[in-house]
Amino acid sequence: MLALLTLALAAPAAALSGLVSDPTQVAGQSFDYIVVGAGLGGLVVANRLSENAGVTVLVIEAGTDNRTDAVVYNPQQYSQAFGTDIDWAWQSSQGRTIRGGKTLGGSTSINGMAYTRGQRAQYDALTTLLGGDDGGGYWNWDGMFAGMLRAEGFSAPNSAQQAAGASSNASYHNTTGPLGVTYPDGIYQGPQQKYFKQVASESFAIPASADADGGDAAVVAFHPDTISWQDNDDRSSSATAYWSPIEARANIAVLTSQMVTKLVLTNTTSGVNVTGVQFGRSDGGNYTAHASREVIVSAGAIQTPALLQLSGIGDPNVLQPLGIDVIVDLPGVGKNLQEQTMDSIGWTPVDGFNGDGTGPSDCIAYPDIDALFGSNASSIAAQINASIAGYAQSAFDAGAFVSADAALQVFQIQQDLMVSQGVGLVEIFFDTGYPNGGLGIDMWQMMPFSRGAVNITSTDPFTQPTIDPRYFAADVDLTIQIAGCQIARKMFQTAPLSTLVTSENAPGFDTVADDGNGGSSSEWESWITQGFSSVHHPTSKVSTRVWN
């Protein structure tokens, strides 16, 4: 999310509120604030800004309002929105699709709803990245944790959910925030999730935790979901949490089905200011709205850098070949793209197995470098330490950073987190019903060294940008992915979890032979590189920092 200061004088704000679908009601009007994107960040900031009745706020969303569509509100229909009109379905390199919510609430309206927090050290590393500046106490664990609590409306597990394995620590949660967070009434009562937790902790050195939300995340634990127990366990999204309760406010309007295509920039004696936005549809007209205070760009990890580039804010090497005048030379825009890679390991349950529930699944493990690699951890740490300078140079050469030194600074912080701070290297998500209708583990690496870029290739705002995360460009990313697959297989081969399954069906021993130690790295590499998917977690492409 990027806030762009505006100082231009404007006419009084229009008396407009609620959901609006007619762009002519907004065209030519002035608001104090315009928020681009009604997703996670956009609706939160719009909600907070409109608490002041003396200001007017306009939110512009490319998608529609789908809060009453079952593919959005019903957790049992997760993934049914994929490939529909409410999915951006960005095409990235290596033929992988990155999903994103093109609807009110953005990706919070179509995601998997698992509610997790990172390791304390990861948040504290933000201060390190900023040269010791903690932003007044916000850019560290304590500041982020306070924000998490403010947002959260947690409901502790009831007796039935506790019997299934769920637990919580009240000091890690807030019960009065707008976002519904709880365990599902349909939590699986079968033994599979508890067995998974037992195996991970007792046989694979991943500490068991009653609640992973207190800053110690490299554990195995039951995690709640963003669902609302007051609303039949329907999805809780930024739309239901931050828009539905204030929909009647007289000073905020949300315009749907219109895409912001360009920022209106004005040169002043103090610099370049953003004084409004242009918006429209690929099959409709083009309109302009004005902002007297700020334009806040929260269009998501892909569309935000694309919008800035279309507006003349970005790397001249990207903009000038397209004939776009460089208004603000900010080469970090679009760079440092990160995306995770997922593989799913599936096993066929024994005859008569009953998962006894509807889910969603709740148990997740995050092994650190020692738990993932065991006796090989020191050699993997040495590989990372010896390679990060090369990874940094490679990323710069590929256009993923503004300089090799900037990349190295970021990678050194990441190296410390992975090698010395005990953060989880992979997410091991135990899944009842997937893949192939059985029991499975969805696994992805958490912090790839492979970095890429998002760049426009056309002045047409409705043409998707080029998206290249450079999947597995850093060899250690593939090493970690292979180790994650191996440990996932071995977990299913370990009692008591092994008593619930018969044979592996993804990838299967015909594809990756069982060698008694998780399978050979070469066979896993072949399967992984051919079949991995995006995790739909793109991040980090709108750096406004000037790197040396």
XYZ file of C-alpha atoms in Angstrom, residues 123-141 409 413 545 547:
23
model
C 9.201 -8.574 12.182
C 12.158 -7.220 14.139
C 14.233 -7.604 10.964
C 12.209 -4.771 9.429
C 14.007 -2.386 11.769
C 17.333 -3.846 10.680
C 16.422 -3.387 7.021
C 15.566 0.248 7.724
C 18.935 0.914 9.317
C 17.673 0.803 12.886
C 14.612 2.976 12.276
C 11.635 1.212 13.843
C 9.154 3.817 12.625
C 8.239 4.961 16.086
C 7.791 1.427 17.371
C 5.699 0.085 14.501
C 8.281 -1.722 12.344
C 9.023 -4.553 14.750
C 7.232 -7.433 16.440
C 21.767 -6.271 2.099
C 19.134 -10.282 6.713
C 13.261 3.563 -0.847
C 18.889 2.274 -2.641
